[in-house]
CSV table of C-alpha atoms in Angstrom, one decimal:
chain,number,residue,atom,x,y,z
A,1,MET,CA,10.4,-35.9,-86.8
A,2,GLY,CA,13.9,-37.2,-87.3
A,3,GLU,CA,15.1,-33.7,-88.4
A,4,GLU,CA,13.5,-32.2,-85.3
A,5,LYS,CA,15.3,-34.7,-83.1
A,6,ASN,CA,18.6,-34.0,-84.9
A,7,LEU,CA,18.1,-30.3,-84.4
A,8,GLN,CA,17.4,-30.8,-80.7
A,9,GLU,CA,20.5,-33.0,-80.3
A,10,GLY,CA,22.6,-30.5,-82.1
A,11,LEU,CA,21.5,-27.6,-79.9
A,12,LEU,CA,22.0,-29.7,-76.8
A,13,GLN,CA,25.5,-30.6,-77.9
A,14,GLU,CA,26.2,-26.9,-78.6
A,15,LEU,CA,25.0,-26.0,-75.1
A,16,ARG,CA,27.1,-28.6,-73.4
A,17,ARG,CA,30.2,-27.9,-75.5
A,18,GLY,CA,30.7,-24.6,-73.8
A,19,THR,CA,30.8,-26.1,-70.4
A,20,LEU,CA,33.3,-28.9,-71.1
A,21,VAL,CA,36.5,-27.0,-70.4
A,22,LEU,CA,35.2,-25.7,-67.1
A,23,SER,CA,33.9,-29.2,-66.1
A,24,VAL,CA,37.2,-30.8,-66.9
A,25,LEU,CA,39.3,-28.1,-65.2
A,26,SER,CA,37.2,-28.3,-62.1
A,27,GLN,CA,38.1,-32.0,-61.6
A,28,ILE,CA,41.7,-31.9,-62.3
A,29,ARG,CA,43.3,-30.0,-59.4
A,30,GLU,CA,44.9,-33.2,-58.3
A,31,GLU,CA,46.5,-35.7,-60.7
A,32,ARG,CA,43.8,-37.7,-62.6
A,33,TYR,CA,43.9,-40.1,-65.6
A,34,GLY,CA,41.5,-40.0,-68.4
A,35,TYR,CA,39.1,-42.8,-67.6
A,36,SER,CA,38.8,-41.8,-64.0
A,37,LEU,CA,37.7,-38.4,-65.2
A,38,ILE,CA,35.1,-39.9,-67.4
A,39,GLN,CA,33.7,-41.9,-64.5
A,40,THR,CA,33.7,-39.0,-62.1
A,41,LEU,CA,32.0,-36.6,-64.5
A,42,GLU,CA,29.4,-39.2,-65.3
A,43,GLU,CA,28.7,-39.9,-61.6
A,44,LYS,CA,28.3,-36.1,-61.1
A,45,GLY,CA,25.8,-35.8,-63.9
A,46,VAL,CA,28.0,-34.1,-66.5
A,47,PRO,CA,28.8,-37.0,-68.8
A,48,ILE,CA,31.5,-36.6,-71.4
A,49,ASP,CA,32.4,-38.9,-74.3
A,50,PRO,CA,35.9,-40.3,-74.3
A,51,ASN,CA,36.3,-39.1,-77.9
A,52,THR,CA,35.7,-35.6,-76.7
A,53,LEU,CA,37.7,-35.8,-73.5
A,54,TYR,CA,41.0,-37.2,-74.8
A,55,PRO,CA,41.4,-34.6,-77.6
A,56,LEU,CA,40.3,-31.9,-75.2
A,57,LEU,CA,43.0,-33.0,-72.6
A,58,ARG,CA,45.6,-32.9,-75.3
A,59,ARG,CA,44.5,-29.4,-76.4
A,60,LEU,CA,44.5,-28.0,-72.8
A,61,GLU,CA,47.9,-29.4,-72.3
A,62,LYS,CA,49.1,-27.8,-75.5
A,63,GLN,CA,47.6,-24.5,-74.3
A,64,GLY,CA,49.6,-24.7,-71.1
A,65,LEU,CA,46.5,-25.2,-68.8
A,66,LEU,CA,47.4,-28.8,-67.9
A,67,GLU,CA,50.6,-30.8,-67.4
A,68,SER,CA,51.0,-34.5,-67.7
A,69,CYS,CA,53.2,-37.4,-66.7
A,70,TRP,CA,53.2,-41.1,-67.4
A,71,GLU,CA,53.0,-43.5,-64.5
A,72,THR,CA,54.3,-46.9,-65.4
A,73,GLY,CA,54.2,-48.6,-62.0
A,74,GLY,CA,50.6,-50.0,-62.1
A,75,ALA,CA,48.9,-52.7,-64.1
A,76,ARG,CA,49.1,-50.6,-67.3
A,77,PRO,CA,50.9,-47.4,-68.1
A,78,ARG,CA,48.7,-44.3,-67.4
A,79,LYS,CA,48.9,-40.7,-68.3
A,80,TYR,CA,48.1,-38.4,-65.4
A,81,TYR,CA,47.0,-34.8,-65.8
A,82,ARG,CA,46.9,-31.9,-63.4
A,83,ARG,CA,46.3,-28.2,-63.7
A,84,THR,CA,49.3,-25.9,-64.0
A,85,ALA,CA,49.5,-22.6,-62.2
A,86,TYR,CA,48.3,-20.9,-65.4
A,87,GLY,CA,45.4,-23.5,-65.5
A,88,ASP,CA,44.5,-22.5,-61.9
A,89,GLU,CA,44.3,-18.9,-62.9
A,90,VAL,CA,42.2,-19.6,-66.0
A,91,TYR,CA,39.9,-21.9,-64.0
A,92,LYS,CA,39.2,-19.2,-61.4
A,93,GLN,CA,38.3,-16.8,-64.1
A,94,LEU,CA,36.1,-19.2,-65.9
A,95,LYS,CA,34.4,-20.3,-62.6
A,96,LYS,CA,33.6,-16.6,-61.8
A,97,GLN,CA,32.2,-16.0,-65.3
A,98,TRP,CA,30.2,-19.2,-65.0
A,99,GLU,CA,28.6,-18.2,-61.7
A,100,GLU,CA,27.6,-14.8,-63.1
A,101,LEU,CA,26.2,-16.5,-66.2
A,102,ALA,CA,24.3,-19.1,-64.3
A,103,GLN,CA,22.7,-16.4,-62.1
A,104,GLY,CA,21.8,-14.4,-65.2
A,105,MET,CA,20.4,-17.5,-66.9
A,106,GLU,CA,18.4,-18.4,-63.9
A,107,ARG,CA,16.8,-14.9,-63.8
A,108,LEU,CA,16.0,-15.1,-67.5
A,109,LEU,CA,14.4,-18.5,-67.2
A,110,ARG,CA,12.5,-17.6,-64.1
A,111,GLU,CA,11.0,-14.6,-65.9
A,112,ASP,CA,9.8,-16.9,-68.6
A,113,GLY,CA,7.9,-18.9,-66.0
A,114,GLU,CA,7.2,-22.0,-68.1
B,1,MET,CA,42.4,-59.3,-72.3
B,2,ASN,CA,42.6,-62.3,-74.6
B,3,PRO,CA,44.5,-62.3,-77.9
B,4,LYS,CA,41.3,-61.8,-79.9
B,5,GLU,CA,40.4,-58.7,-77.9
B,6,GLN,CA,44.0,-57.5,-78.1
B,7,GLU,CA,43.7,-57.7,-81.9
B,8,GLN,CA,40.4,-55.9,-81.9
B,9,MET,CA,41.8,-53.1,-79.8
B,10,GLU,CA,44.9,-52.8,-82.1
B,11,ARG,CA,42.6,-52.6,-85.2
B,12,TYR,CA,40.6,-49.8,-83.6
B,13,ILE,CA,43.7,-47.9,-82.6
B,14,TYR,CA,45.1,-48.3,-86.0
B,15,GLN,CA,42.0,-46.9,-87.6
B,16,VAL,CA,42.2,-43.8,-85.4
B,17,VAL,CA,45.9,-43.1,-85.7
B,18,ARG,CA,46.2,-43.6,-89.4
B,19,ARG,CA,44.1,-40.5,-89.8
B,20,LEU,CA,46.3,-38.4,-87.6
B,21,PRO,CA,49.5,-36.5,-88.4
B,22,GLY,CA,52.7,-38.6,-87.9
B,23,LYS,CA,53.9,-36.7,-84.8
B,24,GLN,CA,50.6,-37.3,-82.9
B,25,ARG,CA,50.3,-41.0,-83.6
B,26,LYS,CA,52.5,-42.5,-80.9
B,27,GLU,CA,51.0,-40.4,-78.1
B,28,VAL,CA,47.4,-41.1,-79.2
B,29,GLU,CA,48.2,-44.8,-79.5
B,30,GLU,CA,49.5,-45.0,-76.0
B,31,GLN,CA,46.5,-43.0,-74.6
B,32,LEU,CA,44.0,-45.2,-76.5
B,33,THR,CA,45.6,-48.4,-75.2
B,34,GLU,CA,45.2,-47.0,-71.7
B,35,LEU,CA,41.6,-45.9,-72.3
B,36,ILE,CA,40.4,-49.0,-74.0
B,37,GLY,CA,42.0,-51.2,-71.3
B,38,ASP,CA,40.3,-49.2,-68.6
B,39,MET,CA,37.0,-49.1,-70.4
B,40,ALA,CA,37.1,-52.9,-71.1
B,41,ASP,CA,37.5,-53.5,-67.4
B,42,GLY,CA,34.5,-51.2,-66.6
B,43,GLU,CA,32.2,-52.3,-69.4
B,44,GLY,CA,33.1,-56.0,-69.3
B,45,SER,CA,34.7,-56.5,-72.7
B,46,VAL,CA,36.7,-54.8,-75.4
B,47,GLU,CA,33.8,-55.2,-77.8
B,48,LYS,CA,31.5,-53.2,-75.5
B,49,ALA,CA,34.2,-50.6,-74.9
B,50,LEU,CA,34.8,-50.1,-78.6
B,51,ALA,CA,31.0,-49.9,-79.3
B,52,LYS,CA,30.9,-47.1,-76.7
B,53,LEU,CA,33.8,-45.2,-78.3
B,54,GLY,CA,32.1,-45.3,-81.7
B,55,ASP,CA,33.4,-44.9,-85.2
B,56,PRO,CA,37.2,-44.5,-85.2
B,57,ALA,CA,36.9,-41.9,-88.0
B,58,GLU,CA,34.8,-39.7,-85.8
B,59,PHE,CA,37.2,-40.2,-83.0
B,60,ALA,CA,40.1,-39.1,-85.2
B,61,LYS,CA,38.2,-36.1,-86.4
B,62,GLN,CA,38.1,-34.8,-82.8
B,63,TYR,CA,41.9,-34.7,-82.7
B,64,GLN,CA,42.3,-32.7,-85.8
B,65,ASP,CA,43.1,-29.1,-84.8
B,66,GLY,CA,41.6,-26.3,-86.9
B,67,GLU,CA,40.0,-26.4,-90.3
B,68,ARG,CA,41.9,-28.5,-92.9
B,69,VAL,CA,41.0,-26.9,-96.2
B,70,LEU,CA,42.8,-26.4,-99.4
B,71,ILE,CA,41.0,-23.2,-100.4
B,72,GLY,CA,39.1,-21.4,-97.7
B,73,PRO,CA,35.9,-19.4,-98.0
B,74,GLU,CA,37.8,-16.1,-98.4
B,75,PHE,CA,39.3,-17.2,-101.7
B,76,TYR,CA,36.6,-19.6,-102.8
B,77,ASP,CA,34.5,-17.3,-105.0
B,78,SER,CA,37.6,-15.9,-106.8
B,79,PHE,CA,38.9,-19.4,-107.3
B,80,LEU,CA,35.6,-20.6,-108.7
B,81,TRP,CA,35.4,-17.7,-111.1
B,82,LEU,CA,39.0,-18.1,-112.3
B,83,VAL,CA,38.5,-21.9,-112.8
B,84,LYS,CA,35.5,-21.1,-115.0
B,85,VAL,CA,37.3,-18.5,-117.1
B,86,VAL,CA,40.5,-20.7,-117.4
B,87,LEU,CA,38.6,-23.8,-118.3
B,88,LEU,CA,36.6,-22.0,-121.0
B,89,CYS,CA,39.7,-20.4,-122.4
B,90,THR,CA,41.4,-23.8,-122.5
B,91,ALA,CA,38.6,-25.9,-123.9
B,92,ILE,CA,37.1,-23.6,-126.5
B,93,PRO,CA,40.3,-22.5,-128.4
B,94,LEU,CA,41.7,-26.0,-128.2
B,95,PHE,CA,38.5,-27.4,-129.7
B,96,CYS,CA,38.6,-24.7,-132.4
B,97,VAL,CA,42.2,-25.3,-133.3
B,98,ASN,CA,41.6,-29.1,-133.6
B,99,ALA,CA,38.4,-28.6,-135.5
B,100,ALA,CA,40.1,-26.3,-137.9
B,101,ALA,CA,42.9,-28.8,-138.5
B,102,GLU,CA,40.3,-31.5,-139.1
B,103,ALA,CA,38.4,-29.2,-141.5
B,104,ARG,CA,41.6,-28.7,-143.4
B,105,ARG,CA,42.1,-32.4,-143.6
B,106,GLY,CA,38.5,-32.8,-144.8
B,107,MET,CA,39.1,-30.3,-147.6
B,108,GLY,CA,42.1,-32.4,-148.6
B,109,LEU,CA,39.8,-35.5,-148.8
B,110,MET,CA,37.4,-33.5,-150.9
B,111,GLU,CA,40.2,-32.5,-153.3
B,112,GLU,CA,41.3,-36.2,-153.4
B,113,GLY,CA,37.8,-37.0,-154.7
B,114,ILE,CA,36.5,-39.0,-151.7
B,115,PRO,CA,33.8,-36.6,-150.3
B,116,GLN,CA,31.8,-39.5,-148.7
B,117,ALA,CA,34.8,-39.9,-146.2
B,118,VAL,CA,34.8,-36.2,-145.2
B,119,VAL,CA,32.1,-36.2,-142.5
B,120,PRO,CA,33.0,-39.4,-140.7
B,121,SER,CA,36.7,-38.7,-140.9
B,122,VAL,CA,36.3,-35.2,-139.5
B,123,LEU,CA,33.9,-36.3,-136.8
B,124,TYR,CA,36.2,-39.1,-135.8
B,125,GLY,CA,39.2,-36.7,-135.7
B,126,ILE,CA,37.3,-34.3,-133.5
B,127,VAL,CA,36.2,-37.0,-131.1
B,128,GLN,CA,39.7,-38.2,-130.9
B,129,THR,CA,40.8,-34.8,-129.6
B,130,ILE,CA,38.4,-34.9,-126.6
B,131,PRO,CA,40.9,-36.7,-124.3
B,132,GLU,CA,43.5,-34.1,-125.2
B,133,ILE,CA,41.1,-31.3,-124.3
B,134,ALA,CA,40.1,-33.1,-121.0
B,135,ALA,CA,43.8,-33.5,-120.1
B,136,ALA,CA,44.5,-29.8,-120.9
B,137,CYS,CA,41.5,-28.7,-118.7
B,138,LEU,CA,42.7,-30.9,-115.9
B,139,CYS,CA,46.2,-29.4,-116.1
B,140,ALA,CA,44.7,-25.9,-116.1
B,141,PHE,CA,42.4,-26.7,-113.1
B,142,GLY,CA,45.4,-28.1,-111.3
B,143,ALA,CA,47.4,-25.0,-111.9
B,144,ILE,CA,44.6,-22.8,-110.5
B,145,VAL,CA,44.2,-25.1,-107.4
B,146,LEU,CA,48.0,-24.9,-106.8
B,147,ILE,CA,48.0,-21.1,-107.0
B,148,PHE,CA,45.1,-20.7,-104.6
B,149,ALA,CA,46.4,-23.4,-102.3
B,150,VAL,CA,49.7,-21.5,-102.0
B,151,LEU,CA,47.8,-18.3,-101.3
B,152,GLU,CA,45.7,-20.1,-98.6
B,153,LYS,CA,48.7,-22.0,-97.1
B,154,ARG,CA,50.9,-18.9,-96.9
B,155,GLY,CA,48.0,-17.2,-95.1
B,156,ILE,CA,48.1,-14.3,-97.5
B,157,ARG,CA,45.2,-12.3,-96.1
B,158,LEU,CA,46.3,-9.0,-97.6
B,159,ASP,CA,45.1,-7.2,-94.5
B,160,LEU,CA,46.9,-3.9,-94.4
B,161,ASN,CA,45.5,-3.0,-91.0
B,162,LYS,CA,48.1,-4.8,-89.0
B,163,GLU,CA,47.9,-2.5,-86.0
B,164,THR,CA,44.4,-3.8,-85.4
B,165,LYS,CA,45.8,-7.2,-84.4
B,166,GLN,CA,48.3,-5.6,-82.0
B,167,ALA,CA,46.1,-3.1,-80.2
B,168,GLY,CA,42.7,-4.8,-80.5
B,169,TRP,CA,39.9,-3.7,-82.8
B,170,THR,CA,38.0,-0.5,-82.4
B,171,PRO,CA,35.6,1.2,-84.8
B,172,GLY,CA,38.5,3.6,-85.5
B,173,CYS,CA,40.4,0.8,-87.1
B,174,LEU,CA,37.9,0.4,-89.9
B,175,PRO,CA,39.7,1.0,-93.1
B,176,PRO,CA,38.0,3.4,-95.5
B,177,VAL,CA,36.0,1.7,-98.3
B,178,PRO,CA,38.4,1.7,-101.2
B,179,PRO,CA,37.2,4.1,-104.0
B,180,LYS,CA,36.0,2.4,-107.1
B,181,LYS,CA,39.2,3.1,-109.0
B,182,ALA,CA,41.3,1.5,-106.2
B,183,ARG,CA,39.4,-1.8,-106.4
B,184,ILE,CA,40.5,-4.6,-108.6
B,185,ASN,CA,37.5,-6.2,-110.1
B,186,ARG,CA,37.2,-9.3,-112.2
B,187,ALA,CA,36.7,-7.4,-115.4
B,188,ASP,CA,40.2,-5.8,-114.9
B,189,GLY,CA,41.9,-9.2,-114.8
B,190,ILE,CA,39.9,-11.0,-117.5
B,191,VAL,CA,41.9,-9.6,-120.5
B,192,GLY,CA,45.2,-10.7,-119.0
B,193,ILE,CA,43.9,-14.1,-117.9
B,194,VAL,CA,42.3,-14.8,-121.3
B,195,PHE,CA,45.5,-13.8,-123.1
B,196,ILE,CA,47.7,-15.9,-120.8
B,197,VAL,CA,45.6,-19.0,-121.1
B,198,LEU,CA,45.0,-18.6,-124.9
B,199,PHE,CA,48.7,-18.1,-125.5
B,200,GLY,CA,49.6,-21.0,-123.3
B,201,VAL,CA,47.1,-23.4,-124.9
B,202,LEU,CA,48.4,-22.4,-128.4
B,203,LEU,CA,52.1,-22.7,-127.4
B,204,ILE,CA,51.6,-26.1,-125.8
B,205,PHE,CA,49.1,-27.8,-128.2
B,206,ALA,CA,49.4,-25.9,-131.4
B,207,PRO,CA,52.7,-24.1,-131.8
B,208,GLU,CA,52.3,-24.4,-135.5
B,209,PHE,CA,49.5,-21.8,-135.2
B,210,PHE,CA,52.3,-19.2,-135.2
B,211,SER,CA,53.1,-19.7,-138.8
B,212,ALA,CA,53.2,-17.8,-142.1
B,213,VAL,CA,50.7,-19.3,-144.5
B,214,VAL,CA,51.4,-18.7,-148.2
B,215,ARG,CA,50.1,-20.1,-151.4
B,216,ASP,CA,52.6,-22.5,-153.0
B,217,GLY,CA,51.1,-23.3,-156.4
B,218,GLU,CA,47.9,-25.2,-155.8
B,219,GLU,CA,48.6,-25.8,-152.1
B,220,LEU,CA,49.0,-23.8,-149.0
B,221,ALA,CA,52.5,-23.8,-147.4
B,222,VAL,CA,52.7,-23.4,-143.7
B,223,VAL,CA,56.1,-22.0,-142.4
B,224,PRO,CA,56.4,-21.9,-138.6
B,225,VAL,CA,57.9,-18.7,-137.1
B,226,PHE,CA,59.3,-20.6,-134.1
B,227,ASN,CA,61.9,-23.3,-134.1
B,228,LEU,CA,59.7,-26.3,-133.5
B,229,GLU,CA,62.7,-28.7,-133.5
B,230,GLU,CA,63.9,-27.1,-130.3
B,231,TRP,CA,60.4,-26.7,-128.9
B,232,ASP,CA,61.0,-29.2,-126.0
B,233,ARG,CA,63.7,-26.9,-124.6
B,234,ILE,CA,61.8,-23.6,-125.3
B,235,LEU,CA,58.3,-24.6,-124.1
B,236,PRO,CA,59.0,-25.2,-120.4
B,237,LEU,CA,60.4,-21.6,-120.1
B,238,PHE,CA,57.3,-20.3,-121.8
B,239,ILE,CA,55.0,-22.3,-119.5
B,240,LEU,CA,56.9,-21.0,-116.4
B,241,GLY,CA,56.6,-17.4,-117.6
B,242,LEU,CA,52.9,-17.8,-118.2
B,243,ALA,CA,52.4,-19.5,-114.8
B,244,ALA,CA,54.0,-16.5,-113.2
B,245,GLY,CA,51.6,-14.2,-115.1
B,246,LEU,CA,48.6,-16.3,-114.0
B,247,PHE,CA,49.8,-16.2,-110.4
B,248,ASP,CA,50.0,-12.5,-110.5
B,249,GLU,CA,46.5,-12.2,-111.9
B,250,ALA,CA,45.1,-14.6,-109.3
B,251,PHE,CA,46.9,-12.6,-106.6
B,252,GLN,CA,45.4,-9.3,-107.8
B,253,LEU,CA,42.0,-11.0,-107.9
B,254,ALA,CA,42.4,-12.3,-104.3
B,255,ALA,CA,43.6,-8.9,-103.0
B,256,GLY,CA,40.7,-7.1,-104.6
B,257,ARG,CA,42.4,-3.7,-104.4
B,258,TYR,CA,45.6,-1.9,-105.3
B,259,CYS,CA,48.0,-2.2,-102.4
B,260,LEU,CA,51.6,-2.8,-101.6
B,261,PRO,CA,51.5,-6.7,-101.7
B,262,VAL,CA,49.9,-6.5,-105.1
B,263,LEU,CA,52.7,-4.2,-106.3
B,264,ILE,CA,55.4,-6.5,-104.8
B,265,CYS,CA,53.8,-9.6,-106.4
B,266,ASN,CA,53.5,-7.9,-109.7
B,267,VAL,CA,57.1,-6.7,-109.7
B,268,LEU,CA,58.4,-10.2,-108.7
B,269,CYS,CA,56.2,-12.0,-111.3
B,270,SER,CA,57.2,-9.5,-114.0
B,271,GLY,CA,60.9,-9.9,-113.0
B,272,ILE,CA,60.6,-13.7,-113.3
B,273,GLN,CA,58.9,-13.3,-116.7
B,274,LEU,CA,61.6,-11.0,-118.0
B,275,VAL,CA,64.4,-13.3,-116.9
B,276,LEU,CA,62.6,-16.2,-118.6
B,277,GLY,CA,61.9,-14.0,-121.6
B,278,TYR,CA,65.6,-13.1,-121.9
B,279,GLY,CA,66.4,-16.8,-121.8
B,280,ILE,CA,63.9,-17.7,-124.5
B,281,LEU,CA,64.8,-14.8,-126.8
B,282,PHE,CA,68.6,-14.6,-126.4
B,283,ALA,CA,69.9,-17.9,-125.0
B,284,LEU,CA,67.6,-20.4,-126.9
B,285,PRO,CA,67.1,-20.7,-130.6
B,286,LEU,CA,63.5,-19.4,-130.6
B,287,TRP,CA,63.2,-18.4,-134.2
B,288,ASN,CA,62.9,-20.9,-137.1
B,289,PRO,CA,66.2,-20.6,-139.0
B,290,ASP,CA,64.4,-21.8,-142.2
B,291,PHE,CA,61.7,-19.2,-141.9
B,292,VAL,CA,63.1,-16.7,-144.4
B,293,PRO,CA,64.8,-19.1,-146.8
B,294,ARG,CA,61.7,-21.3,-147.1
B,295,LEU,CA,59.4,-18.3,-147.7
B,296,GLN,CA,61.9,-16.8,-150.2
B,297,ALA,CA,61.8,-20.0,-152.1
B,298,ILE,CA,58.0,-20.0,-152.3
B,299,VAL,CA,57.0,-16.3,-152.5
B,300,THR,CA,57.2,-14.7,-156.0
B,301,ASP,CA,55.7,-11.3,-155.2
B,302,PRO,CA,58.7,-8.8,-155.3
B,303,ASP,CA,57.2,-6.6,-152.5
B,304,LEU,CA,57.0,-9.6,-150.3
B,305,GLN,CA,60.5,-10.7,-151.2
B,306,ARG,CA,61.7,-7.2,-150.3
B,307,PHE,CA,59.8,-7.4,-147.0
B,308,LEU,CA,61.5,-10.7,-146.2
B,309,THR,CA,64.9,-9.2,-146.5
B,310,TRP,CA,64.0,-7.0,-143.5
B,311,TRP,CA,63.5,-10.0,-141.3
B,312,ASN,CA,66.2,-10.0,-138.6
B,313,PRO,CA,65.7,-12.5,-135.7
B,314,GLU,CA,68.2,-10.7,-133.4
B,315,LEU,CA,66.4,-7.4,-133.9
B,316,ALA,CA,63.0,-9.1,-133.4
B,317,SER,CA,64.3,-10.6,-130.1
B,318,VAL,CA,65.5,-7.2,-128.9
B,319,LEU,CA,62.3,-5.5,-129.9
B,320,LEU,CA,60.1,-8.1,-128.4
B,321,PHE,CA,62.1,-8.0,-125.1
B,322,LEU,CA,61.9,-4.2,-125.0
B,323,LEU,CA,58.1,-4.5,-125.6
B,324,CYS,CA,57.7,-7.0,-122.7
B,325,ALA,CA,59.9,-4.8,-120.4
B,326,ALA,CA,57.9,-1.7,-121.4
B,327,PHE,CA,54.6,-3.5,-120.7
B,328,ALA,CA,55.9,-4.8,-117.3
B,329,PHE,CA,57.0,-1.3,-116.3
B,330,LEU,CA,53.7,0.2,-117.5
B,331,GLU,CA,51.7,-2.3,-115.5
B,332,ALA,CA,53.7,-1.8,-112.3
B,333,GLY,CA,53.5,1.9,-112.9
B,334,ILE,CA,49.7,1.8,-113.1
B,335,ILE,CA,49.5,-0.3,-109.9
B,336,LEU,CA,51.8,2.1,-108.1
B,337,TYR,CA,49.9,5.1,-109.4
B,338,ARG,CA,46.5,3.7,-108.4
B,339,MET,CA,47.9,2.6,-105.0
B,340,LEU,CA,49.3,6.0,-104.2
B,341,ARG,CA,46.5,8.0,-105.8
B,342,TYR,CA,43.4,6.2,-104.4
B,343,ALA,CA,44.2,3.6,-101.9
B,344,LYS,CA,45.8,5.9,-99.3
B,345,LYS,CA,42.8,8.2,-99.0
């Protein structure tokens, strides 16, 4: 039973992993800091673990999809991220692909009829 | 945040950043301070925030880019095979050499008239050599790991189809299956590897193995060919030369077929070996200066005495060097021939 649960969790994690970049890019057109992103994504039903989000933000910044700056004016220093022009372009492409994929998946699942 | 919570947070952050490369640490530390502060406000306490973040080791793992492996799957099988061969070639001859020495000692005890001491003494002697064998095996293992780690680290993929990467892959890019004669299989390398390891083990642990053994009255006299008094200066060059040979063999094994990188590696390694060989043969006192005088003093057979007058260390050095050079050219020639003859088709 435990193994079955692990397998299900693993498959679910795999399924969600592919959507993470698109989810994050969709919410970051304007400047956002890490924790506010976590909260927003959770509110909208796409929760993401902090230990997944922070390394992902770093990777996307390294790949040139995001840019960041530190704001030191508030109660605590915060690092804000936003999409770059290249990030906008990649986001548009991913969004288009996602819409096609979602339609295709819906057709597949409807045919199955369960 | 009270001081206790502050300390808890610092502990957590330390456990994450200590697992990261130095240049990432400061940035991740700042980000985690921000995150834990925000989460603590949202969750009600630092403790709850940390519990939600989970094991810091897992957190750190997410930051690690790419696979961090010493020897990747591409080389792993070759590595494992070479480790087995080299360990066997190190342990077995070393055990045999030590056992033979102990057996000789045992015969001495027999002659001295204390046969009851032979078995325990010989067994004790053999058991005492086990740490030496273990240390030798560990060194051999380390050498193989180092060689393959270098191959992995340098990203030597030996992929000759570079245009594939530039223009994208198409079925037309598939390289022809190399004909059997163009492939380097494990059997091709085994003779060289066994020779290198055996020679290395003997030179390091039993240089007296290279000796003339003659009967001197009732006893056997052992006269070493090499100058063992200068061995500390000579041995490092031998070891470097053999390591270059082993690297060449491992490279060929990893490449799996005759191609330009294999030829280049072979020429470079042979070049290094010849330079070191020149140093050993001509710049260092390799030969035992007492070899002929001692033998002449012991040997009575006139034929053997005449044979000893032919011994000329300078000539031996020249002949040995020429032999090594000829062998190096022959090996490079064979690789070049097979590369041009089969691999281009």
